[in-house]
Amino acid sequence: MKISTKWLGRYVDLQGISIDELADRLTFAGLEAEGRTYLAQGTNLVIGEVLTCVAHPDSDHLSQTTVNIGKEVLSIICGAPNVKAGQKVIVAQNGSVLPKITIKKTLIKGVESNGMICSLLELGVDPKTLTEDQKAGIEVLDKDAPIGQDPLAYLGLDDVILEVKLTPNRSDCNALWSLAYEVSALFDRKVTLPDYLAYEHIGQPTQLKVSSETTKCPLFIGKTIGELTVKESPLWMKQALNALGFKTINNVVDISNYVMIETGQPLHFYDAAKLAAPEITVKDNRLGIVKTLDESEIHLHKEDIVITCQGKHIGLAGIMGGDDSKIDESTHGIIIEAAQFSPSQIRHTSRRVNLITEASLRFQKGLDLNAAHKAVLRSTQLLIELADAKEIETTVVYGTPTTDEKIVKVHPQHINDLLGDVYPIEKVMEIFRVLRFSPKFEDQMIVCQIPTTRLDIEVAQDLIEEVGRFVGYHNLKGTLPLMPMTLGGYDQRQQLRNNIRSLCVGFGMNEIITYTLVNKDKTVEGVSPLANPQALISPLSDERQYVRNNLLNSVFETVIYNQSYKMKDFQLFEVSTLSHIDHTQERLALVQSGNITINRWQKETREADFYSLKGIIEQLLVENGYAIGRIRFDAIQDHPFFHPYQSAKVFLDKTELGMMGRIHPLLSQKLGIDSILMAELNLEPLLKTKVAKIKYNSIIKVPSVLRDVALVVEQSVSASQIEKIITEAAKPLVKSVEVFDVYTGEHVEKGKKSLAITIAFQATDHTLNDDEIQTHFAKIIEALKTQTGAILRA
Amino acid sequence: MENLLKEAQEALLKAQDKTQLQEVYNLYLSKKGKVAGLMAQMKDLSPLEKPKFGAKVNVLKQTLEQDYAIALDRVQHNSILSELQKDKIDLTLPATKLKVGTLHPLTIVQKEIEEHFISMGYLIKEGPEVERDYYNFERANIPQDHPARDMQDTFYINMDWLLRTHTTAIQTRTLESYNGQTPVKVICPGKVYRKDDDDATHSHQFVQIEGLVVGEKISMADLKGTLELLAKRMFGESRVIRFRPSYFQFTEPSVEVDVSCHICNGKGCSTCHQTGWIEILGAGMVHPNVLKMAGFDAEKVSGFAFGLGVERVALLKYGIDDIRHFYTNDLRFLSTFTRFE
């Protein structure tokens, strides 16, 4: 909210308080002064009259002038095209400091100049408020401008506008009078408000009837002013409104705005003659059109609040009045409206019709229930003073303005306990007193009577906050909570997630975080997508319309992005939770692209493949306590994401975790990316199954014996089958089976492959001799032959 | 005899390799060598001179054999050294790189905060991102008509479910799960969502961390002390904080928390807009309505809560200029966060 400090100064004494002090004190009392604007700036300025004005002898655009500033006559060189003898002008004397320059006595092309004749632009006035003529030349003042006086005061530009960010609980300070009380409390200064209460009982009998047919308007105050004169507002009022950016129109309209600033209560004035009858009814549940002051036509929804007169729509309540009954030069009598409307309804309507007005902004923040009454009285006062108001009728009220003040209590010890410091009771009582809470001490409690303006004070904690913000928190000494010791730490899920992250980083992978919201296409296919993709009611865009039900589709975006920037060799992972109504699932996505180890001059470049990703998945599981024997990779038959022959479902025991392998070439083609290896795994089953504990087995001291064997088998025979046959055939002496070469091609029959395998034999209790090994080796060969048709290669 | 010794020793010293040394050996120490020749002269000596001469020759022979052994060591060592010259490599060629990955910067900041509080006995609590309107708003003391509940600001899935707009939803769930029992000391991190168009300073998805402590006589001073430690941990030992009164539905009293600028040490710079302070946290004393709704006796216990945006901390800590970097996942960006700190 914008605050004119000059205007504020009319109600509370600001003498001797600098703008810095005012801004700081407000900020640390919770009314953040986040900006300030000087309407104009300049020292040593004076109003002068141009006596003579002739062309500079050595210049075609400069003028040589003499200017009377009262105490002396200055000779000034002026570059403005519009300077003329006889003008009243703004003179910056030598030593004057303007926003961009400091004025000194100088020689301009050989002629002495003592000062400068100024444009408003040079005084730092906002160019938006100036005409093209004003921007192009010096400011020419009215003929009656007093020579020798301060031009800024004369123009009403001696004002600083503070931009105060009001928190929602302090909407009361939208009323300048309330803010004056706040400032008076902070600086212990006196508040003097206009004597509006004196107009309480003025009024002759009235015909006016006001009523409301909706609960969204609990209060409507009306008043007829039978006769008044529409004319220009006085200078002080125009300057005050202009300072805050209001356009001034005429005295009557300006008064409604002026009173709104003072009391926070938006008012509407109807031209009485333009209404069919002095009857105003507030309604909702109306359809049709309201034609508003800005000449736009608003189509009503049934929840909108509308002001009616004999069934005719005369205003969009709380937002803008109707065009048909607006005040103009011909207006002779008016009806004043001061009402309360549902803040949320005003907010909804104003947003829907995209009409945000000074009135709607105030209504949607909530108003003091007494503000309407105050505003009517103050308007009456100003209309009498400035618009010759006569034929004033009595005020008509629908609803009951609440004048009861709330009672809120707080125990002094509660204040100390909650803030964590000692606040002497006298100090606390003083704070509540300056806030006009009329504090009393009864039964150990401080009892406060809260003014109706302070909607935010409801419970003891609200009173404690008042103490806190008045005393300020700068002296509050930080302490740590004194409470029973507790054990901190990550739970099992968080620990597993952390472990996975650390391992992936160790494997050389970069962690990514992708958006949860995706487009519809990304929810259709994926690795076990959670059912029923959830759409948002009102998304930002189609691109972010759905809550994702799988991870890889999002990860693809990262792959596309990085590959398009010529980064081809990378490994990525993301751990994220898929969230659905009443159901969540934590998942891990992995990607390998291009080469995973690169050392070209050593010829150690290794391209990612099925096995490199398989290794990562195995190791992630093993390191978290899931023994390798529990992990299985089963071929995927048919999935649109995965290569039909280089992909697998990953199982832990009998539970499917997800899928891994090479991207289907058709998909990578569709995405426009190079082939990648990828996986998406559900982490939930890991949290539900047992993990192995670390257990020491004594080291076997007897040596193991290695035997190599080369076999030719059908292509379809898998390495794991052979491993199993070997292990079974010579149980329990086979310690390990390792495939060290796979070969197809020359010397191997088509459709077959050659496998070279190292078998390690070991007994726990003795060194195996040749005969033993030979016996078991023969058993193995026999088993392989009968079970797979393997042929031993020479 | 002396001459022979001198001559042989010089020859041993001169020998450069095994072959030369063998020649020297053959010449002096072999069965037909010069030392053996000396022995042969013995037969011409008188019985009296023989033992004396024999002893001298033996000393000579032993001395030379020792010298020979030393020379052998020397030439062998030299020969190995010259062999090794073949192994000479260019030490400046690139190393075999061990590529270590990176955690996402948001994870780094989140973990740093989590670990800080874990060391003080806090638990980490999480909750669903698709959340009930009830836990997100109602229980956070945000009434039905409040602007924050408008469609304009919140991603609704239907009337009852939405994408949580703040991690306060985790706090309200957590409070409920404690069944009115204290102490509560938790940190609630998580992704949250608001209807903001993405630009350099706004993101429709971001990460929040909130903290919550409930117990007997928990005070604003406790909140200040707790946040002072956090500010120092995140932005350096010399940081101080200040409280500015503010307003949040969840807390009363409420404050905004500024940390003295870590770039200029509070002197004023572009990062802190010349104020010397950076607004980082919102905080306050848990509103009694919140405590009551969750089943706590608001007359007997009190609590504090605070919240911060992880992106904002990361932007400030690492000098990142655009919040969208966190979700674009450009590898050149991610690779920056590669060292212990």
Short mmCIF file of C-alpha atoms in Angstrom, two decimals, chain A residues 206-210 224 272 275-280 309-310 335 393:
data_model
loop_
_atom_site.label_atom_id
_atom_site.label_comp_id
_atom_site.label_asym_id
_atom_site.label_seq_id
_atom_site.Cartn_x
_atom_site.Cartn_y
_atom_site.Cartn_z
CA THR A 206 -35.53 10.42 4.15
CA GLN A 207 -37.32 8.40 1.47
CA LEU A 208 -34.29 6.20 0.91
CA LYS A 209 -34.72 2.46 1.44
CA VAL A 210 -31.76 0.08 1.46
CA THR A 224 -29.14 10.92 0.47
CA ALA A 272 -29.81 10.39 -7.17
CA LEU A 275 -32.04 6.22 -10.13
CA ALA A 276 -35.65 5.29 -10.82
CA ALA A 277 -36.46 5.47 -7.11
CA PRO A 278 -34.58 5.93 -3.84
CA GLU A 279 -34.50 2.19 -3.29
CA ILE A 280 -31.35 0.14 -3.29
CA CYS A 309 -32.63 -0.41 -8.02
CA GLN A 310 -36.13 -1.61 -8.84
CA ILE A 335 -26.92 8.74 -2.63
CA GLU A 393 -31.14 13.30 4.90
#
